[in-house]
Protein backbone atom coordinates (compact mmCIF):
# COMPACT_ATOMS: atom_id res chain seq x y z
CA UNK A 1 88.22 -184.43 -3.60
CA UNK A 2 90.75 -184.17 -0.87
CA UNK A 3 90.37 -186.79 1.82
CA UNK A 4 91.29 -185.85 5.34
CA UNK A 5 91.01 -187.58 8.71
CA UNK A 6 90.67 -190.95 7.05
CA UNK A 7 91.05 -192.58 10.40
CA UNK A 8 89.01 -191.35 13.38
CA UNK A 9 90.65 -192.27 16.63
CA UNK A 10 88.85 -193.14 19.87
CA UNK A 11 89.40 -189.75 21.51
CA UNK A 12 87.79 -187.90 18.63
CA UNK A 13 84.82 -190.24 18.69
CA UNK A 14 84.35 -189.78 22.45
CA UNK A 15 84.53 -185.96 22.19
CA UNK A 16 81.92 -185.80 19.44
CA UNK A 17 79.64 -188.24 21.22
CA UNK A 18 80.00 -186.37 24.48
CA UNK A 19 78.73 -183.20 22.83
CA UNK A 20 75.69 -185.20 21.67
CA UNK A 21 75.23 -186.78 25.09
CA UNK A 22 75.51 -190.37 23.85
CA UNK A 23 75.70 -192.88 26.72
CA UNK A 24 79.06 -194.45 27.47
CA UNK A 25 77.82 -197.97 26.69
CA UNK A 26 76.92 -196.83 23.19
CA UNK A 27 80.44 -195.41 22.78
CA UNK A 28 82.07 -198.66 23.79
CA UNK A 29 79.94 -200.62 21.33
CA UNK A 30 80.64 -198.13 18.59
CA UNK A 31 84.40 -198.21 19.17
CA UNK A 32 84.60 -201.99 19.06
CA UNK A 33 82.54 -202.39 15.90
CA UNK A 34 83.23 -199.33 13.79
CA UNK A 35 86.57 -197.87 14.73
CA UNK A 36 88.79 -200.54 13.25
CA UNK A 37 91.58 -200.11 10.67
CA UNK A 38 90.13 -199.68 7.20
CA UNK A 39 90.29 -202.59 4.82
CA UNK A 40 89.81 -200.56 1.66
CA UNK A 41 90.42 -196.98 0.78
CA UNK A 42 86.82 -195.90 1.35
CA UNK A 43 86.51 -197.52 4.81
CA UNK A 44 86.81 -194.19 6.58
CA UNK A 45 83.86 -192.82 4.66
CA UNK A 46 81.85 -195.89 5.54
CA UNK A 47 82.64 -195.45 9.21
CA UNK A 48 81.76 -191.74 9.08
CA UNK A 49 78.45 -192.62 7.46
CA UNK A 50 77.68 -195.20 10.10
CA UNK A 51 78.60 -192.73 12.85
CA UNK A 52 76.28 -190.11 11.45
CA UNK A 53 73.56 -192.71 11.09
CA UNK A 54 73.96 -193.75 14.71
CA UNK A 55 73.84 -190.14 15.90
CA UNK A 56 70.67 -189.49 13.90
CA UNK A 57 69.06 -192.61 15.36
CA UNK A 58 69.97 -191.48 18.86
CA UNK A 59 68.58 -188.01 18.24
CA UNK A 60 65.34 -189.52 16.94
CA UNK A 61 65.02 -191.79 19.97
CA UNK A 62 65.57 -188.91 22.36
CA UNK A 63 63.05 -186.73 20.55
CA UNK A 64 60.46 -189.48 20.84
CA UNK A 65 61.16 -189.70 24.58
CA UNK A 66 60.26 -186.04 24.90
CA UNK A 67 63.72 -184.53 24.97
CA UNK A 68 64.57 -181.47 22.91
CA UNK A 69 67.87 -181.27 21.15
CA UNK A 70 69.48 -178.27 19.49
CA UNK A 71 72.05 -179.57 17.04
CA UNK A 72 73.54 -179.10 13.60
CA UNK A 73 73.95 -181.96 11.16
CA UNK A 74 77.33 -183.59 10.85
CA UNK A 75 78.07 -182.85 7.25
CA UNK A 76 81.73 -183.72 6.97
CA UNK A 77 84.82 -184.60 8.88
CA UNK A 78 86.02 -181.05 8.50
CA UNK A 79 83.12 -179.68 10.58
CA UNK A 80 84.07 -178.03 13.81
CA UNK A 81 83.56 -180.00 17.00
CA UNK A 82 81.13 -177.35 18.29
CA UNK A 83 78.72 -177.72 15.35
CA UNK A 84 76.89 -180.63 17.01
CA UNK A 85 75.57 -179.57 20.39
CA UNK A 86 72.84 -180.41 22.84
CA UNK A 87 70.83 -177.94 24.85
CA UNK A 88 72.45 -178.63 28.20
CA UNK A 89 70.19 -176.26 30.09
CA UNK A 90 67.14 -178.40 29.30
CA UNK A 91 68.51 -181.92 29.63
CA UNK A 92 70.82 -183.28 32.29
CA UNK A 93 72.92 -186.19 30.88
CA UNK A 94 72.39 -188.17 34.08
CA UNK A 95 68.59 -187.85 33.93
CA UNK A 96 67.75 -189.24 30.52
CA UNK A 97 66.12 -192.31 32.06
CA UNK A 98 64.99 -190.88 35.50
CA UNK A 99 61.63 -189.26 34.50
CA UNK A 100 62.17 -185.79 36.01
CA UNK A 101 58.54 -184.86 35.16
CA UNK A 102 57.25 -186.83 38.21
CA UNK A 103 59.03 -184.60 40.68
CA UNK A 104 57.89 -181.55 38.76
CA UNK A 105 54.31 -182.79 38.89
CA UNK A 106 54.59 -183.34 42.64
CA UNK A 107 55.91 -179.83 43.14
CA UNK A 108 53.09 -178.50 41.02
CA UNK A 109 50.46 -180.38 43.06
CA UNK A 110 51.90 -179.01 46.30
CA UNK A 111 51.86 -175.51 44.88
CA UNK A 112 48.23 -175.89 43.70
CA UNK A 113 47.14 -177.29 47.07
CA UNK A 114 48.78 -174.35 48.84
CA UNK A 115 46.81 -171.98 46.60
CA UNK A 116 43.55 -173.82 47.38
CA UNK A 117 44.31 -173.74 51.12
CA UNK A 118 44.98 -170.02 50.97
CA UNK A 119 41.72 -169.53 49.08
CA UNK A 120 39.82 -171.43 51.77
CA UNK A 121 41.46 -169.43 54.56
CA UNK A 122 40.39 -166.19 52.91
CA UNK A 123 36.79 -167.47 52.98
CA UNK A 124 37.11 -168.38 56.66
CA UNK A 125 37.36 -172.14 56.15
CA UNK A 126 40.00 -173.93 58.21
CA UNK A 127 41.69 -176.52 55.96
CA UNK A 128 43.72 -178.29 58.67
CA UNK A 129 41.62 -181.48 58.48
CA UNK A 130 41.92 -181.70 54.70
CA UNK A 131 45.49 -183.02 54.65
CA UNK A 132 45.54 -186.34 52.85
CA UNK A 133 42.15 -185.73 51.25
CA UNK A 134 41.93 -185.51 47.49
CA UNK A 135 40.94 -181.94 46.63
CA UNK A 136 40.42 -180.01 43.40
CA UNK A 137 43.66 -178.81 41.82
CA UNK A 138 42.18 -175.46 40.86
CA UNK A 139 40.49 -172.74 42.84
CA UNK A 140 37.68 -172.61 40.28
CA UNK A 141 36.55 -176.18 41.02
CA UNK A 142 36.74 -175.59 44.77
CA UNK A 143 34.67 -172.43 44.33
CA UNK A 144 32.06 -174.50 42.47
CA UNK A 145 31.74 -176.91 45.40
CA UNK A 146 31.44 -174.13 47.97
CA UNK A 147 28.82 -172.33 45.88
CA UNK A 148 26.80 -175.55 45.58
CA UNK A 149 26.87 -176.03 49.36
CA UNK A 150 25.89 -172.39 49.89
CA UNK A 151 22.92 -172.83 47.57
CA UNK A 152 21.81 -175.72 49.79
CA UNK A 153 21.82 -173.36 52.76
CA UNK A 154 25.07 -174.36 54.42
CA UNK A 155 27.19 -171.64 55.97
CA UNK A 156 30.95 -171.35 56.45
CA UNK A 157 30.39 -172.47 60.03
CA UNK A 158 28.59 -175.59 58.80
CA UNK A 159 31.47 -176.39 56.45
CA UNK A 160 33.98 -175.91 59.26
CA UNK A 161 31.99 -178.37 61.36
CA UNK A 162 32.62 -181.01 58.68
CA UNK A 163 35.26 -179.72 56.23
CA UNK A 164 35.63 -183.16 54.63
CA UNK A 165 32.51 -182.29 52.64
CA UNK A 166 34.83 -180.28 50.38
CA UNK A 167 36.28 -183.55 49.13
CA UNK A 168 32.96 -184.46 47.49
CA UNK A 169 32.53 -183.79 43.80
CA UNK A 170 29.44 -181.86 42.75
CA UNK A 171 28.72 -184.06 39.75
CA UNK A 172 29.93 -187.41 41.09
CA UNK A 173 28.72 -187.18 44.71
CA UNK A 174 26.39 -184.33 45.61
CA UNK A 175 23.98 -184.26 42.68
CA UNK A 176 23.38 -188.06 42.55
CA UNK A 177 22.70 -188.21 46.31
CA UNK A 178 20.22 -185.35 46.29
CA UNK A 179 18.51 -186.62 43.17
CA UNK A 180 17.94 -189.95 44.93
CA UNK A 181 16.65 -188.32 48.11
CA UNK A 182 14.32 -186.16 46.05
CA UNK A 183 12.92 -189.19 44.25
CA UNK A 184 12.21 -190.81 47.62
CA UNK A 185 10.17 -187.76 48.60
CA UNK A 186 12.57 -185.96 50.94
CA UNK A 187 11.63 -182.30 50.77
CA UNK A 188 14.18 -179.86 49.39
CA UNK A 189 13.40 -177.50 52.23
CA UNK A 190 14.88 -180.04 54.63
CA UNK A 191 18.16 -180.56 52.75
CA UNK A 192 19.97 -177.94 54.81
CA UNK A 193 19.14 -179.49 58.16
CA UNK A 194 19.64 -182.94 56.61
CA UNK A 195 23.25 -182.09 55.73
CA UNK A 196 23.91 -180.44 59.07
CA UNK A 197 22.77 -183.60 60.82
CA UNK A 198 24.49 -186.09 58.52
CA UNK A 199 26.94 -184.52 56.02
CA UNK A 200 28.61 -187.92 55.55
CA UNK A 201 25.74 -188.82 53.22
CA UNK A 202 27.58 -186.99 50.43
CA UNK A 203 30.33 -189.63 50.53
CA UNK A 204 27.81 -192.45 50.08
CA UNK A 205 27.06 -194.43 46.95
CA UNK A 206 23.40 -194.48 46.02
CA UNK A 207 23.49 -198.08 44.81
CA UNK A 208 25.87 -199.55 47.40
CA UNK A 209 25.00 -197.58 50.54
CA UNK A 210 21.67 -195.71 50.38
CA UNK A 211 19.31 -197.92 48.41
CA UNK A 212 19.89 -201.05 50.60
CA UNK A 213 19.08 -199.09 53.77
CA UNK A 214 15.84 -197.77 52.30
CA UNK A 215 14.86 -201.27 51.23
CA UNK A 216 15.60 -202.55 54.75
CA UNK A 217 13.40 -199.86 56.29
CA UNK A 218 10.53 -200.88 54.05
CA UNK A 219 11.08 -204.44 55.22
CA UNK A 220 10.40 -203.23 58.77
CA UNK A 221 6.86 -202.31 57.69
CA UNK A 222 7.63 -198.64 57.30
CA UNK A 223 5.33 -197.51 54.51
CA UNK A 224 6.99 -196.09 51.38
CA UNK A 225 5.14 -192.81 51.91
CA UNK A 226 6.63 -192.61 55.41
CA UNK A 227 10.24 -193.18 54.32
CA UNK A 228 10.83 -189.44 53.65
CA UNK A 229 9.52 -188.58 57.12
CA UNK A 230 11.87 -191.13 58.70
CA UNK A 231 14.89 -189.84 56.76
CA UNK A 232 14.09 -186.20 57.49
CA UNK A 233 13.72 -186.90 61.19
CA UNK A 234 16.74 -189.19 61.51
CA UNK A 235 19.11 -188.90 58.49
CA UNK A 236 21.85 -190.74 60.40
CA UNK A 237 19.99 -193.99 59.70
CA UNK A 238 21.45 -193.98 56.19
CA UNK A 239 24.86 -194.73 57.65
CA UNK A 240 23.89 -197.78 59.73
CA UNK A 241 24.79 -201.36 58.92
CA UNK A 242 21.81 -203.51 58.06
CA UNK A 243 22.66 -206.34 60.42
CA UNK A 244 23.93 -204.16 63.23
CA UNK A 245 22.15 -201.93 65.73
CA UNK A 246 18.98 -201.61 63.63
CA UNK A 247 18.15 -205.29 63.63
CA UNK A 248 19.00 -205.91 67.29
CA UNK A 249 16.95 -202.99 68.62
CA UNK A 250 13.84 -204.06 66.70
CA UNK A 251 14.27 -207.69 67.78
CA UNK A 252 14.50 -206.70 71.44
CA UNK A 253 11.34 -204.59 71.32
CA UNK A 254 9.40 -207.43 69.74
CA UNK A 255 10.81 -209.72 72.40
CA UNK A 256 9.40 -207.66 75.30
CA UNK A 257 5.93 -207.59 73.78
CA UNK A 258 5.77 -204.81 71.19
CA UNK A 259 3.39 -206.02 68.51
CA UNK A 260 5.05 -206.75 65.20
CA UNK A 261 2.27 -204.89 63.45
CA UNK A 262 3.15 -201.82 65.50
CA UNK A 263 6.88 -201.84 64.66
CA UNK A 264 6.47 -199.82 61.47
CA UNK A 265 4.44 -197.13 63.23
CA UNK A 266 6.81 -197.04 66.20
CA UNK A 267 9.83 -196.53 63.94
CA UNK A 268 8.04 -193.97 61.81
CA UNK A 269 7.22 -191.85 64.86
CA UNK A 270 10.60 -192.31 66.53
CA UNK A 271 13.24 -193.69 64.09
CA UNK A 272 16.00 -192.86 66.58
CA UNK A 273 15.30 -196.30 68.05
CA UNK A 274 17.20 -197.77 65.10
CA UNK A 275 20.39 -196.18 66.38
CA UNK A 276 19.98 -197.19 70.02
CA UNK A 277 22.14 -199.96 71.40
CA UNK A 278 20.12 -202.56 73.25
CA UNK A 279 22.66 -203.22 75.98
CA UNK A 280 23.47 -199.58 76.70
CA UNK A 281 20.15 -197.81 76.19
CA UNK A 282 16.97 -199.83 75.62
CA UNK A 283 17.45 -202.76 77.97
CA UNK A 284 18.59 -200.69 81.01
CA UNK A 285 15.60 -198.37 80.50
CA UNK A 286 13.11 -201.25 80.36
CA UNK A 287 14.62 -203.01 83.34
CA UNK A 288 14.57 -199.82 85.42
CA UNK A 289 10.86 -199.30 84.79
CA UNK A 290 10.27 -202.94 85.64
CA UNK A 291 12.10 -202.38 88.89
CA UNK A 292 9.68 -199.56 89.74
CA UNK A 293 6.79 -201.99 89.39
CA UNK A 294 5.60 -201.50 85.82
CA UNK A 295 5.00 -204.89 84.13
CA UNK A 296 7.05 -205.55 81.01
CA UNK A 297 4.00 -205.88 78.81
CA UNK A 298 2.73 -202.52 80.06
CA UNK A 299 6.11 -201.03 79.13
CA UNK A 300 5.73 -202.49 75.65
CA UNK A 301 2.31 -200.84 75.31
CA UNK A 302 3.75 -197.52 76.46
CA UNK A 303 6.48 -197.79 73.81
CA UNK A 304 3.87 -198.53 71.16
CA UNK A 305 1.96 -195.37 72.08
CA UNK A 306 4.90 -193.10 72.96
CA UNK A 307 8.11 -194.54 71.50
CA UNK A 308 9.99 -191.34 72.23
CA UNK A 309 10.20 -192.27 75.92
CA UNK A 310 13.13 -194.53 74.97
CA UNK A 311 15.06 -191.35 74.27
CA UNK A 312 14.80 -190.11 77.84
CA UNK A 313 18.24 -190.32 79.36
CA UNK A 314 18.12 -192.88 82.16
CA UNK A 315 20.87 -191.43 84.32
CA UNK A 316 20.51 -187.80 83.24
CA UNK A 317 16.74 -187.45 83.45
CA UNK A 318 14.66 -190.50 84.41
CA UNK A 319 16.26 -191.38 87.74
CA UNK A 320 16.49 -187.76 88.95
CA UNK A 321 12.82 -187.21 88.07
CA UNK A 322 11.73 -190.29 90.00
CA UNK A 323 13.69 -188.98 92.99
CA UNK A 324 11.91 -185.61 92.63
CA UNK A 325 8.48 -187.27 92.67
CA UNK A 326 9.33 -188.96 95.95
CA UNK A 327 10.67 -185.70 97.31
CA UNK A 328 7.32 -184.03 96.61
CA UNK A 329 5.41 -186.66 98.61
CA UNK A 330 4.46 -189.11 95.87
CA UNK A 331 4.43 -192.65 97.26
CA UNK A 332 6.68 -195.44 96.01
CA UNK A 333 3.73 -197.67 95.22
CA UNK A 334 2.18 -194.92 93.09
CA UNK A 335 5.21 -194.46 90.82
CA UNK A 336 4.09 -197.10 88.27
CA UNK A 337 0.67 -195.49 87.98
CA UNK A 338 2.17 -191.99 87.64
CA UNK A 339 4.52 -193.03 84.84
CA UNK A 340 1.90 -195.13 83.05
CA UNK A 341 -0.58 -192.24 83.05
CA UNK A 342 1.92 -189.62 81.92
CA UNK A 343 5.22 -191.11 80.65
CA UNK A 344 6.55 -187.68 79.74
CA UNK A 345 6.89 -186.92 83.43
CA UNK A 346 10.15 -188.85 83.55
CA UNK A 347 11.59 -186.99 80.56
CA UNK A 348 10.93 -183.32 81.32
CA UNK A 349 12.83 -180.93 83.59
CA UNK A 350 10.61 -181.91 86.49
CA UNK A 351 12.05 -180.35 89.64
CA UNK A 352 11.23 -176.69 88.84
CA UNK A 353 7.79 -177.66 87.49
CA UNK A 354 6.87 -179.48 90.67
CA UNK A 355 8.03 -176.58 92.77
CA UNK A 356 6.14 -174.00 90.70
CA UNK A 357 2.86 -175.93 90.53
CA UNK A 358 2.86 -176.72 94.21
CA UNK A 359 3.38 -173.07 95.05
CA UNK A 360 0.58 -171.97 92.70
CA UNK A 361 -2.00 -174.48 93.94
CA UNK A 362 -1.11 -173.64 97.52
CA UNK A 363 -1.74 -169.97 96.80
CA UNK A 364 -5.18 -170.43 95.16
CA UNK A 365 -6.76 -173.16 97.31
CA UNK A 366 -4.44 -173.29 100.32
CA UNK A 367 -3.29 -176.84 99.52
CA UNK A 368 -1.03 -178.51 102.05
CA UNK A 369 2.39 -179.68 100.73
CA UNK A 370 1.71 -183.28 101.70
CA UNK A 371 -1.54 -183.23 99.69
CA UNK A 372 0.31 -182.14 96.57
CA UNK A 373 1.79 -185.64 96.27
CA UNK A 374 -1.73 -187.12 96.17
CA UNK A 375 -2.69 -184.66 93.42
CA UNK A 376 0.29 -185.70 91.31
CA UNK A 377 -0.51 -189.38 91.83
CA UNK A 378 -4.03 -188.98 90.49
CA UNK A 379 -3.22 -186.56 87.66
CA UNK A 380 0.51 -186.33 86.93
CA UNK A 381 -0.25 -184.09 83.92
CA UNK A 382 -0.78 -181.29 86.42
CA UNK A 383 2.95 -180.60 86.35
CA UNK A 384 2.49 -179.30 82.78
CA UNK A 385 -0.86 -177.55 83.28
CA UNK A 386 -0.95 -173.82 82.60
CA UNK A 387 -1.29 -171.47 85.55
CA UNK A 388 -4.14 -169.56 83.94
CA UNK A 389 -6.21 -172.70 83.51
CA UNK A 390 -5.90 -173.71 87.13
CA UNK A 391 -6.80 -170.26 88.38
CA UNK A 392 -9.92 -170.09 86.15
CA UNK A 393 -11.15 -173.51 87.24
CA UNK A 394 -10.62 -172.74 90.90
CA UNK A 395 -12.55 -169.49 90.52
CA UNK A 396 -15.39 -171.36 88.75
CA UNK A 397 -15.74 -173.84 91.60
CA UNK A 398 -15.76 -171.05 94.15
CA UNK A 399 -18.38 -169.27 92.08
CA UNK A 400 -20.57 -172.40 92.17
CA UNK A 401 -20.89 -171.94 95.94
CA UNK A 402 -18.24 -174.38 97.19
CA UNK A 403 -16.23 -173.30 100.18
CA UNK A 404 -12.45 -173.04 100.01
CA UNK A 405 -12.18 -176.19 102.10
CA UNK A 406 -14.55 -178.05 99.75
CA UNK A 407 -12.64 -176.87 96.67
CA UNK A 408 -9.39 -178.04 98.24
CA UNK A 409 -10.91 -181.45 99.00
CA UNK A 410 -12.37 -181.73 95.51
CA UNK A 411 -9.00 -180.97 93.89
CA UNK A 412 -7.27 -183.58 96.02
CA UNK A 413 -9.92 -186.19 95.20
CA UNK A 414 -10.16 -185.37 91.49
CA UNK A 415 -7.44 -183.03 90.18
CA UNK A 416 -8.91 -183.35 86.66
CA UNK A 417 -11.42 -180.64 87.53
CA UNK A 418 -8.58 -178.14 87.14
CA UNK A 419 -8.10 -179.14 83.49
CA UNK A 420 -11.56 -179.91 82.06
CA UNK A 421 -13.38 -177.85 79.46
CA UNK A 422 -15.09 -175.08 81.41
CA UNK A 423 -18.11 -174.97 79.12
CA UNK A 424 -18.78 -178.67 79.68
CA UNK A 425 -18.36 -178.25 83.43
CA UNK A 426 -20.93 -175.46 83.39
CA UNK A 427 -23.44 -177.63 81.51
CA UNK A 428 -22.99 -180.48 83.99
CA UNK A 429 -23.34 -178.17 86.96
CA UNK A 430 -26.51 -176.56 85.58
CA UNK A 431 -28.10 -180.00 85.11
CA UNK A 432 -27.01 -180.99 88.61
CA UNK A 433 -28.69 -177.92 90.09
CA UNK A 434 -31.79 -177.64 87.92
CA UNK A 435 -32.71 -181.26 87.16
CA UNK A 436 -31.10 -183.44 89.79
CA UNK A 437 -31.64 -180.87 92.52
CA UNK A 438 -29.11 -182.41 94.84
CA UNK A 439 -27.20 -180.61 97.60
CA UNK A 440 -23.72 -179.25 96.84
CA UNK A 441 -22.28 -181.65 99.36
CA UNK A 442 -23.12 -184.55 97.02
CA UNK A 443 -21.11 -182.94 94.26
CA UNK A 444 -18.30 -182.01 96.66
CA UNK A 445 -18.13 -185.68 97.68
CA UNK A 446 -17.84 -186.83 94.05
CA UNK A 447 -16.14 -184.12 91.98
CA UNK A 448 -15.52 -186.67 89.20
CA UNK A 449 -19.14 -185.90 88.23
CA UNK A 450 -17.69 -183.19 85.98
CA UNK A 451 -15.68 -185.76 84.02
CA UNK A 452 -18.73 -187.69 82.70
CA UNK A 453 -20.60 -186.90 79.52
CA UNK A 454 -23.92 -185.21 80.20
CA UNK A 455 -25.88 -186.66 77.30
CA UNK A 456 -24.14 -190.02 77.08
CA UNK A 457 -24.05 -190.97 80.77
CA UNK A 458 -25.43 -188.55 83.35
CA UNK A 459 -28.89 -187.88 81.94
CA UNK A 460 -29.80 -191.48 80.93
CA UNK A 461 -28.73 -192.97 84.25
CA UNK A 462 -30.30 -190.22 86.33
CA UNK A 463 -33.66 -190.75 84.63
CA UNK A 464 -33.55 -194.53 85.19
CA UNK A 465 -32.69 -194.15 88.89
CA UNK A 466 -35.38 -191.56 89.51
CA UNK A 467 -37.92 -193.68 87.67
CA UNK A 468 -37.12 -196.64 89.92
CA UNK A 469 -37.12 -194.42 92.98
CA UNK A 470 -33.53 -195.20 94.00
CA UNK A 471 -31.64 -192.97 96.36
CA UNK A 472 -27.92 -193.27 95.63
CA UNK A 473 -24.73 -191.30 95.62
CA UNK A 474 -23.25 -189.83 92.47
CA UNK A 475 -20.42 -192.33 92.75
CA UNK A 476 -22.81 -195.29 92.71
CA UNK A 477 -24.65 -193.75 89.78
CA UNK A 478 -21.69 -192.96 87.56
CA UNK A 479 -18.54 -194.78 88.60
CA UNK A 480 -19.10 -198.00 86.66
CA UNK A 481 -19.49 -199.34 83.16
CA UNK A 482 -22.87 -199.62 81.45
CA UNK A 483 -22.90 -203.36 82.08
CA UNK A 484 -22.12 -202.88 85.75
CA UNK A 485 -24.80 -200.24 86.06
CA UNK A 486 -27.42 -202.65 84.72
CA UNK A 487 -26.35 -205.17 87.33
CA UNK A 488 -26.65 -202.56 90.06
CA UNK A 489 -30.23 -201.87 89.09
CA UNK A 490 -31.08 -205.45 90.10
CA UNK A 491 -29.55 -205.12 93.57
CA UNK A 492 -31.87 -205.25 96.55
CA UNK A 493 -29.65 -202.85 98.42
CA UNK A 494 -26.98 -200.32 97.50
CA UNK A 495 -23.55 -201.32 98.74
CA UNK A 496 -21.73 -198.57 100.56
CA UNK A 497 -18.37 -199.73 99.26
CA UNK A 498 -19.47 -199.14 95.70
CA UNK A 499 -20.89 -195.78 96.65
CA UNK A 500 -17.61 -194.52 98.04
CA UNK A 501 -15.32 -195.81 95.30
CA UNK A 502 -13.51 -193.06 93.39
CA UNK A 503 -12.31 -193.58 89.81
CA UNK A 504 -8.63 -194.37 89.50
CA UNK A 505 -6.13 -195.49 86.90
CA UNK A 506 -6.01 -199.23 86.23
CA UNK A 507 -2.63 -200.59 85.17
CA UNK A 508 -4.31 -203.68 83.73
CA UNK A 509 -5.90 -201.52 81.06
CA UNK A 510 -2.47 -201.30 79.43
CA UNK A 511 -2.11 -205.07 79.28
CA UNK A 512 -5.46 -206.05 77.84
CA UNK A 513 -5.18 -208.55 74.96
CA UNK A 514 -4.78 -206.89 71.58
CA UNK A 515 -7.05 -207.98 68.77
CA UNK A 516 -4.57 -206.86 66.09
CA UNK A 517 -1.56 -208.88 67.21
CA UNK A 518 -0.30 -210.84 64.21
CA UNK A 519 2.07 -213.19 65.98
CA UNK A 520 0.40 -215.26 68.71
CA UNK A 521 3.76 -216.50 69.92
CA UNK A 522 4.60 -213.22 71.61
CA UNK A 523 1.09 -212.84 72.97
CA UNK A 524 1.31 -216.26 74.63
CA UNK A 525 4.73 -215.54 76.05
CA UNK A 526 3.52 -212.29 77.55
CA UNK A 527 0.38 -213.85 79.03
CA UNK A 528 2.36 -216.62 80.65
CA UNK A 529 4.75 -214.14 82.15
CA UNK A 530 2.16 -211.89 83.77
CA UNK A 531 -0.69 -214.24 84.77
């Protein structure tokens, strides 16, 4: 066989390697080790074999790295230089080790995100706040999330109010959270409003975030059966830190005299307390009421009975309402009694109610404006009394034979007669006329007669007095406890002061010792403070 090109020079080697895109460092190594003058006659064949072997190894390495070559085998030295080629359109010689797929992947992610954004815009969802948030790479997955939220009752407007909810996975976030809430007893019918109030719950971990809060609430004596009610009313509580606002607000309430046994009930009825800052909300409210003359322990009792009063805005509602009471002729010294009797009066839109009720009462019984303040002091609930009720009661009193002047005086002395059950009032009046046979003036002088139970109080006492032959006013007969009445029966004379006394609200009734207080420490502190 004819032997040609026994010696391959450096230029030939470089040209062939360049077609196969072999790095320059490999060429230099190959030239120094292989391309040396032959020692024997078959040295050229040995070098050709080694060259082909090297090329095959390089092709194999590149194929493993994910590069595609289009080449023809080097069969002999007579092959044309163009028989070994590399697909130059697919591989750039300078990028063999630069991982071009990363940039391609980035471009692909940007393109997919643009498609998802366009899909959201078509639905009416504004995706501006979603930049930087991990979103589904396909429209199908995003559609799944939106459909799930729609099935829960959320609208496009709700999603726009908190678009970050679209970053929550259905399987990893939404379903586990709602399964946990359902197991606690939260009703499915409340899920929609729950999410509107606190959509951030979908980002929470059941084990790390939600379960510890629920356990903490139970530690505050909130019954397990009441936990769903608390969460439905105030879902934001699931996002609070355990040792933050929740613990400080409860500690402050206990410190002012709220019974520890009442804490669970207070929080169940008004869980918003757990989110109130002591220094900004609770403490200023308590101190303001104290400044009006309401003892701190009485404030604690009011909170136990009506914890929602802590939600009345101090600057926005409470202070303006107190100013309105004074404007409508309520006295400064009566403000504590007014608020203690009807705490809601400092939380409602009071000004128009006062104006409307004063005008109505003036029209039906010709009440003077200055007397309206006295009416509010004795029965502040009158600001919320229906117009129809007041008109019916006024007509009943007139129908009983009282003059307009007497009705006006009776309303000022005892405004409750405008709100009592009419059927009970009729029974009392019939007994007064038929059995007691007293003049109307006696009843006009003590309109509170209508507020006493006929069978429990009026009849028994009237029979005892008549049996003993006593002549007394209705006030002396009724305006006292059963124990006090027994004492009065032993009197030699009837004291006029007791006869003229009208029933009134007693602030001390709010501060009477509680038999169910579990911690005597707070009871002692409160007693010492208000002796």
